[in-house]
């Protein structure tokens, strides 16, 4: 069948034209007064559209549009919102530098609004907050991702409580995306080679305030059905589909930016999915400048940033060599390197033929800047990947951390935002990088803060009851049982929420381990608690699905369905109700398997107190004035023992601290001590876990240095890049011949604090010059075993002369610490264009 297609858009009266611009920019997702314009326009259409402003405009009748265009009150509100939107786009920002070269941010998913369902969970929500914050700060950053026809699945439970999945199709022509066209009016398209087949992709733009996100889409006529299905579903299909998606994201993403006339001077890989972009950037430079692979790699390396999110070894994507060979064998000719060397880019043990190809390893090898997403995760990542830098002390492995953050105005409820705007002043909205503004939390009266929170708990309960009622109707429940849903939960009871992906290591059932103890808490007439659970298990994760079923069955079996509820289809809308309306946010992962977590941050900024294992972000944020820690950061070999110990610790906290504090009321009915914790929590977490703090960290640690590196490297036709590549080549050839022949010092068996210690080393440099190596004294406190230096300090040694090819290096230090001290000497690379001296295999110890 030959179908001619065209797009029909709503016909808005001139007075309502600004609605179209607002609907097509996700700025509205963090500005509730903009959302209210669409709710006021037609509330029924808003609900039917599933909260999509673009679709709402298409569903409203022309009669209603004409009527609204004559409504003075509505037009005044529209004018105010539109003017504020224009001021936002043109206003002063934190970043004031050049916008000629950009940082390109690559992520497999983006969670920015329910109207754009191309996300599954935490990684996507973080990417969405990253884009929104980039807009607030005016950063020269663009996003790259894929446009999924089905997005992630919708979850529903059958009558037995077992998770089922449905995959509704996305209608892009009624969503806030716009297809990019060229000057000729035709769609801009790029292509990538997939094992001999050409995959063509068109490009869509999502406007995010001042920023843009570009999404690639293969569901077009030029492609065969199997290639059209590459962008069918987020994390759908088999391993080969994943391979195709990641080639499209990484290689196709760079080509898309080029096709749009955007120069990705620096690239940020958010997780290893996008690591193939490094190969494409190398190929570009090799083709344009006729560089060797080594030269091009040295030019790209200082401008690549990689963020790892996965402390679970199995979570780091690996592909079988047969699949890599199918899609990348031809790249050995393109890059002029051997097949062994190509595979070595993705292997920890370069020439181990039994090792698969790891995307995390590829990203780490092609990026000068790498980070975990919390302080603890940085430590875990250095331990996981230390093998890539053999002989380097663990604390020097070049993987740092930037703790995740959340976008406050996206996640703080509207009621609370109004309160904060009133008390924190205009800077809270207009200058979100002014984090000290949170210190004004103490200005808010206890009465107002508690009244606001009470209202949000009431709304959460109403939302939950409505969801439960809908689910019961769908499963064919009798009317009596549906009526019973009206009694589910209470707006006056201490409410604990557990909402996250249902993976077994997150232990959603930890609180169910001692049924009698839990039931006493649930059924206490004077000081009861209630639990709300939500979250999706991966469609293939049967143990995760069993966890959900266990919770549903527990509530039914013990007749506590009014006190324990599981809400289906956890998404951004539900997350906002839960993180605003709960009293306690519960988090029980097995340490150290949670890289960061962000839902607890959202809850904290709403005044919800955390009760969590010391893992991820809570490990660095916790103090007793903000919430509660389950344990003290212990790690266990025996997981059954861990579950037993930590579940008891959780019951103890609830019985002895959390429940008494919540129900401890004065004559005015206010829990003053609880409110005091709420204020402290909002103040400290608002300041430290804002995504604006996160983006300032990324900018200062990675983005600005990477852009500066780019400008240096391209100057004089990549002269510095060529120099660095030539140096690295010379260094590699000479390295095995370097030798620390002798180390001497004036150390006596016993030294006094303040004594001067002089160390001299005789170094054989072969063909290298003293300026080409970094010779360091590595010194500090010696461990009890005598084989390690703790809290080591590094002091550069100076060349003081040479004789017959042996160079004398010397340094003088002061004995500052007492106890058993020691030192050794080492050699590292040294070049002004090196971001850091820690290159694989290039370290030599005395």
Short mmCIF file of C-alpha atoms in Angstrom, two decimals, residues 120 150-156 162-167 233-237 242 501-503 535-546 548:
data_model
loop_
_atom_site.label_atom_id
_atom_site.label_comp_id
_atom_site.label_asym_id
_atom_site.label_seq_id
_atom_site.Cartn_x
_atom_site.Cartn_y
_atom_site.Cartn_z
CA UNK A 120 14.10 3.80 31.71
CA UNK A 150 8.60 2.49 21.84
CA UNK A 151 10.75 3.98 24.57
CA UNK A 152 10.86 1.81 27.70
CA UNK A 153 8.05 -0.57 28.64
CA UNK A 154 4.97 0.27 30.68
CA UNK A 155 4.52 -1.95 33.71
CA UNK A 156 1.33 -3.53 35.00
CA UNK A 162 3.38 -10.67 38.66
CA UNK A 163 4.86 -7.92 36.48
CA UNK A 164 3.75 -7.76 32.85
CA UNK A 165 5.00 -5.39 30.16
CA UNK A 166 3.38 -3.44 27.33
CA UNK A 167 5.18 -1.43 24.66
CA UNK A 233 13.00 0.16 21.75
CA UNK A 234 15.29 1.36 24.51
CA UNK A 235 17.42 -1.59 25.69
CA UNK A 236 15.32 -3.85 23.49
CA UNK A 237 16.37 -6.70 21.22
CA UNK A 242 22.62 -3.33 21.26
CA UNK A 501 14.46 -0.29 39.88
CA UNK A 502 13.59 -3.72 41.27
CA UNK A 503 16.95 -5.44 41.04
CA UNK A 535 9.57 0.35 40.59
CA UNK A 536 10.08 -1.77 37.50
CA UNK A 537 12.05 -4.98 37.16
CA UNK A 538 13.88 -5.50 33.87
CA UNK A 539 11.65 -7.65 31.59
CA UNK A 540 14.22 -10.49 31.71
CA UNK A 541 14.90 -10.21 35.47
CA UNK A 542 12.76 -12.99 36.98
CA UNK A 543 14.20 -12.63 40.52
CA UNK A 544 13.35 -8.91 40.39
CA UNK A 545 9.79 -9.72 39.35
CA UNK A 546 9.52 -12.23 42.19
CA UNK A 548 7.48 -7.41 43.48
#
